[in-house]
Amino acid sequence: MHRNIILIGFMGTGKSTVGQALAAALDWTFVDMDERIVEKAGQSIPEIFATHGEAYFRDLESDVLHELAGGAKQVIATGGGAVLRPANREVMLKGGLVVNLKADAETIIHRVKGDANRPLLAGDVEERVRKLLQERRGMYDYAHLAIDTSSMQVDEIVKTILAHAT
Ligand code: S3P
């Protein structure tokens, strides 16, 4: 069995929802990295971006990831941009099974529309999602396992991960 299971993927691919269900199935701890960052900063994600900028957020994100990666029996839902730094990708690969949750652009847009908590999607959500998907093409491909969640139920996704993890 792997030490941890680390969920990566673009915004709106189901990392938090799947992560909670997976942790419950394994009786492991669920950790949402964005929540840890908010606790650490004492500010919401949009506030961190607005007052300190994205680079500061990325530093906090790397700190939280490094702190968590040494632990065990955790399902870790990363933020969609946690894969951007090569050092983070390395830490994840050493920390456990890395699972890439994917979804097509339409599904992502449908899931994230109306959520004001993602500063990188401010403005025209559809345009922002398509542009970022383009910019991040291939960035999630280093995972041990990839699952397209577009038309899957949460329990099916959990079963698929468990089949690979055990
Ligand atoms: C981001 C994704 C967000 C959050 C922040 C930046 C990104 O997490 O970390 O808004 O760069 O893709 P989710 O993937 O959980 O939405």
PDB file of N, CA, C and O and ligand atoms in Angstrom, residues 9-13 15-16 32 34 37 45 49 54 57-58 61 77-82 84 112 115 117-120 132 136 140, ligand 1:
ATOM      1  N   GLY A   9      -4.927  17.643 -10.441  1.00  0.00           N
ATOM      2  CA  GLY A   9      -5.840  17.860 -11.558  1.00  0.00           C
ATOM      3  C   GLY A   9      -6.280  19.310 -11.610  1.00  0.00           C
ATOM      4  O   GLY A   9      -6.167  20.048 -10.625  1.00  0.00           O
ATOM      5  N   PHE A  10      -6.784  19.689 -12.749  1.00  0.00           N
ATOM      6  CA  PHE A  10      -7.254  21.055 -12.961  1.00  0.00           C
ATOM      7  C   PHE A  10      -8.413  21.364 -11.998  1.00  0.00           C
ATOM      8  O   PHE A  10      -9.041  20.456 -11.459  1.00  0.00           O
ATOM      9  N   MET A  11      -8.687  22.650 -11.807  1.00  0.00           N
ATOM     10  CA  MET A  11      -9.842  23.066 -10.989  1.00  0.00           C
ATOM     11  C   MET A  11     -11.115  22.388 -11.516  1.00  0.00           C
ATOM     12  O   MET A  11     -11.292  22.253 -12.725  1.00  0.00           O
ATOM     13  N   GLY A  12     -11.974  21.977 -10.599  1.00  0.00           N
ATOM     14  CA  GLY A  12     -13.265  21.419 -11.013  1.00  0.00           C
ATOM     15  C   GLY A  12     -13.219  19.984 -11.498  1.00  0.00           C
ATOM     16  O   GLY A  12     -14.172  19.506 -12.116  1.00  0.00           O
ATOM     17  N   THR A  13     -12.135  19.280 -11.214  1.00  0.00           N
ATOM     18  CA  THR A  13     -12.076  17.878 -11.651  1.00  0.00           C
ATOM     19  C   THR A  13     -12.508  16.919 -10.542  1.00  0.00           C
ATOM     20  O   THR A  13     -12.483  15.705 -10.730  1.00  0.00           O
ATOM     21  N   LYS A  15     -11.337  16.852  -7.126  1.00  0.00           N
ATOM     22  CA  LYS A  15     -10.306  16.416  -6.173  1.00  0.00           C
ATOM     23  C   LYS A  15     -10.815  16.383  -4.724  1.00  0.00           C
ATOM     24  O   LYS A  15     -10.576  15.413  -4.015  1.00  0.00           O
ATOM     25  N   SER A  16     -11.513  17.435  -4.313  1.00  0.00           N
ATOM     26  CA  SER A  16     -11.978  17.498  -2.918  1.00  0.00           C
ATOM     27  C   SER A  16     -13.101  16.497  -2.656  1.00  0.00           C
ATOM     28  O   SER A  16     -13.085  15.786  -1.640  1.00  0.00           O
ATOM     29  N   ASP A  32      -7.309  18.874   2.626  1.00  0.00           N
ATOM     30  CA  ASP A  32      -7.508  19.757   1.482  1.00  0.00           C
ATOM     31  C   ASP A  32      -6.431  20.844   1.571  1.00  0.00           C
ATOM     32  O   ASP A  32      -6.441  21.646   2.507  1.00  0.00           O
ATOM     33  N   ASP A  34      -5.842  23.565  -0.071  1.00  0.00           N
ATOM     34  CA  ASP A  34      -6.332  24.951  -0.097  1.00  0.00           C
ATOM     35  C   ASP A  34      -6.822  25.383   1.295  1.00  0.00           C
ATOM     36  O   ASP A  34      -6.594  26.510   1.718  1.00  0.00           O
ATOM     37  N   ILE A  37      -3.889  26.145   3.465  1.00  0.00           N
ATOM     38  CA  ILE A  37      -3.282  27.427   3.085  1.00  0.00           C
ATOM     39  C   ILE A  37      -4.088  28.580   3.689  1.00  0.00           C
ATOM     40  O   ILE A  37      -3.519  29.532   4.245  1.00  0.00           O
ATOM     41  N   ILE A  45      -8.553  32.487  -0.148  1.00  0.00           N
ATOM     42  CA  ILE A  45      -7.677  32.421  -1.332  1.00  0.00           C
ATOM     43  C   ILE A  45      -7.776  33.700  -2.179  1.00  0.00           C
ATOM     44  O   ILE A  45      -6.739  34.269  -2.529  1.00  0.00           O
ATOM     45  N   PHE A  49      -4.460  36.211  -2.940  1.00  0.00           N
ATOM     46  CA  PHE A  49      -4.060  36.638  -4.290  1.00  0.00           C
ATOM     47  C   PHE A  49      -4.115  38.168  -4.402  1.00  0.00           C
ATOM     48  O   PHE A  49      -3.221  38.780  -4.980  1.00  0.00           O
ATOM     49  N   GLU A  54       0.089  36.055  -6.636  1.00  0.00           N
ATOM     50  CA  GLU A  54       0.098  34.601  -6.865  1.00  0.00           C
ATOM     51  C   GLU A  54       1.387  33.930  -6.365  1.00  0.00           C
ATOM     52  O   GLU A  54       1.339  32.824  -5.826  1.00  0.00           O
ATOM     53  N   PHE A  57       1.145  33.041  -2.818  1.00  0.00           N
ATOM     54  CA  PHE A  57       0.245  31.885  -2.667  1.00  0.00           C
ATOM     55  C   PHE A  57       1.001  30.603  -3.013  1.00  0.00           C
ATOM     56  O   PHE A  57       0.888  29.596  -2.304  1.00  0.00           O
ATOM     57  N   ARG A  58       1.769  30.622  -4.102  1.00  0.00           N
ATOM     58  CA  ARG A  58       2.520  29.420  -4.526  1.00  0.00           C
ATOM     59  C   ARG A  58       3.558  29.018  -3.482  1.00  0.00           C
ATOM     60  O   ARG A  58       3.823  27.833  -3.287  1.00  0.00           O
ATOM     61  N   GLU A  61       1.687  27.321  -0.762  1.00  0.00           N
ATOM     62  CA  GLU A  61       1.246  26.016  -1.292  1.00  0.00           C
ATOM     63  C   GLU A  61       2.402  25.004  -1.225  1.00  0.00           C
ATOM     64  O   GLU A  61       2.206  23.868  -0.777  1.00  0.00           O
ATOM     65  N   ALA A  77      -5.872  16.380  -1.269  1.00  0.00           N
ATOM     66  CA  ALA A  77      -6.407  17.063  -2.452  1.00  0.00           C
ATOM     67  C   ALA A  77      -5.563  18.314  -2.653  1.00  0.00           C
ATOM     68  O   ALA A  77      -5.557  19.216  -1.810  1.00  0.00           O
ATOM     69  N   THR A  78      -4.793  18.358  -3.741  1.00  0.00           N
ATOM     70  CA  THR A  78      -3.950  19.518  -4.015  1.00  0.00           C
ATOM     71  C   THR A  78      -4.771  20.572  -4.756  1.00  0.00           C
ATOM     72  O   THR A  78      -5.841  20.272  -5.280  1.00  0.00           O
ATOM     73  N   GLY A  79      -4.247  21.787  -4.843  1.00  0.00           N
ATOM     74  CA  GLY A  79      -4.876  22.801  -5.682  1.00  0.00           C
ATOM     75  C   GLY A  79      -4.436  22.568  -7.130  1.00  0.00           C
ATOM     76  O   GLY A  79      -3.380  21.971  -7.370  1.00  0.00           O
ATOM     77  N   GLY A  80      -5.235  23.040  -8.064  1.00  0.00           N
ATOM     78  CA  GLY A  80      -4.969  22.785  -9.477  1.00  0.00           C
ATOM     79  C   GLY A  80      -3.604  23.251  -9.969  1.00  0.00           C
ATOM     80  O   GLY A  80      -3.065  22.714 -10.939  1.00  0.00           O
ATOM     81  N   GLY A  81      -3.016  24.248  -9.278  1.00  0.00           N
ATOM     82  CA  GLY A  81      -1.729  24.771  -9.724  1.00  0.00           C
ATOM     83  C   GLY A  81      -0.544  24.226  -8.948  1.00  0.00           C
ATOM     84  O   GLY A  81       0.601  24.641  -9.176  1.00  0.00           O
ATOM     85  N   ALA A  82      -0.794  23.288  -8.042  1.00  0.00           N
ATOM     86  CA  ALA A  82       0.301  22.747  -7.212  1.00  0.00           C
ATOM     87  C   ALA A  82       1.327  21.985  -8.044  1.00  0.00           C
ATOM     88  O   ALA A  82       2.441  21.739  -7.592  1.00  0.00           O
ATOM     89  N   LEU A  84       2.651  23.068 -10.783  1.00  0.00           N
ATOM     90  CA  LEU A  84       3.427  23.979 -11.635  1.00  0.00           C
ATOM     91  C   LEU A  84       4.913  23.978 -11.302  1.00  0.00           C
ATOM     92  O   LEU A  84       5.741  24.153 -12.181  1.00  0.00           O
ATOM     93  N   VAL A 112     -17.381  24.825 -12.255  1.00  0.00           N
ATOM     94  CA  VAL A 112     -16.759  25.967 -11.550  1.00  0.00           C
ATOM     95  C   VAL A 112     -17.523  27.286 -11.726  1.00  0.00           C
ATOM     96  O   VAL A 112     -17.234  28.262 -11.042  1.00  0.00           O
ATOM     97  N   ASP A 115     -18.637  30.078  -8.943  1.00  0.00           N
ATOM     98  CA  ASP A 115     -17.842  29.966  -7.726  1.00  0.00           C
ATOM     99  C   ASP A 115     -16.827  31.116  -7.704  1.00  0.00           C
ATOM    100  O   ASP A 115     -15.926  31.171  -8.533  1.00  0.00           O
ATOM    101  N   ASN A 117     -14.574  31.754  -5.558  1.00  0.00           N
ATOM    102  CA  ASN A 117     -13.423  31.480  -4.693  1.00  0.00           C
ATOM    103  C   ASN A 117     -12.141  31.151  -5.460  1.00  0.00           C
ATOM    104  O   ASN A 117     -11.138  30.796  -4.864  1.00  0.00           O
ATOM    105  N   ARG A 118     -12.205  31.258  -6.807  1.00  0.00           N
ATOM    106  CA  ARG A 118     -11.021  30.920  -7.606  1.00  0.00           C
ATOM    107  C   ARG A 118     -10.555  32.156  -8.389  1.00  0.00           C
ATOM    108  O   ARG A 118     -11.038  32.431  -9.486  1.00  0.00           O
ATOM    109  N   PRO A 119      -9.594  32.879  -7.823  1.00  0.00           N
ATOM    110  CA  PRO A 119      -9.166  34.146  -8.442  1.00  0.00           C
ATOM    111  C   PRO A 119      -8.663  33.997  -9.877  1.00  0.00           C
ATOM    112  O   PRO A 119      -8.814  34.923 -10.676  1.00  0.00           O
ATOM    113  N   LEU A 120      -8.106  32.835 -10.207  1.00  0.00           N
ATOM    114  CA  LEU A 120      -7.573  32.686 -11.571  1.00  0.00           C
ATOM    115  C   LEU A 120      -8.680  32.578 -12.614  1.00  0.00           C
ATOM    116  O   LEU A 120      -8.419  32.677 -13.809  1.00  0.00           O
ATOM    117  N   LEU A 132      -6.313  28.512 -19.485  1.00  0.00           N
ATOM    118  CA  LEU A 132      -5.466  27.832 -18.498  1.00  0.00           C
ATOM    119  C   LEU A 132      -5.262  26.352 -18.849  1.00  0.00           C
ATOM    120  O   LEU A 132      -4.182  25.805 -18.644  1.00  0.00           O
ATOM    121  N   ARG A 136      -1.642  24.743 -19.348  1.00  0.00           N
ATOM    122  CA  ARG A 136      -1.219  23.652 -18.452  1.00  0.00           C
ATOM    123  C   ARG A 136      -1.235  22.280 -19.122  1.00  0.00           C
ATOM    124  O   ARG A 136      -1.122  21.260 -18.449  1.00  0.00           O
ATOM    125  N   TYR A 140      -0.044  17.678 -15.911  1.00  0.00           N
ATOM    126  CA  TYR A 140      -0.556  16.700 -14.937  1.00  0.00           C
ATOM    127  C   TYR A 140      -0.199  15.257 -15.325  1.00  0.00           C
ATOM    128  O   TYR A 140      -0.580  14.315 -14.641  1.00  0.00           O
TER     129      TYR A 140
HETATM  130  C1  S3P B   1      -5.654  27.031  -8.439  1.00  0.00           C
HETATM  131  C2  S3P B   1      -6.576  26.097  -8.032  1.00  0.00           C
HETATM  132  C3  S3P B   1      -7.349  26.245  -6.785  1.00  0.00           C
HETATM  133  C4  S3P B   1      -6.583  27.095  -5.770  1.00  0.00           C
HETATM  134  C5  S3P B   1      -6.182  28.396  -6.372  1.00  0.00           C
HETATM  135  C6  S3P B   1      -5.305  28.226  -7.621  1.00  0.00           C
HETATM  136  C7  S3P B   1      -4.929  26.816  -9.716  1.00  0.00           C
HETATM  137  O1  S3P B   1      -7.625  24.946  -6.242  1.00  0.00           O
HETATM  138  O2  S3P B   1      -5.462  26.390  -5.297  1.00  0.00           O
HETATM  139  O3  S3P B   1      -7.332  29.118  -6.689  1.00  0.00           O
HETATM  140  O4  S3P B   1      -3.917  27.488  -9.960  1.00  0.00           O
HETATM  141  O5  S3P B   1      -5.377  25.946 -10.517  1.00  0.00           O
HETATM  142  P1  S3P B   1      -8.728  23.929  -6.845  1.00  0.00           P
HETATM  143  O6  S3P B   1      -8.062  23.139  -7.923  1.00  0.00           O
HETATM  144  O7  S3P B   1      -9.086  23.088  -5.672  1.00  0.00           O
HETATM  145  O8  S3P B   1      -9.858  24.754  -7.344  1.00  0.00           O
END
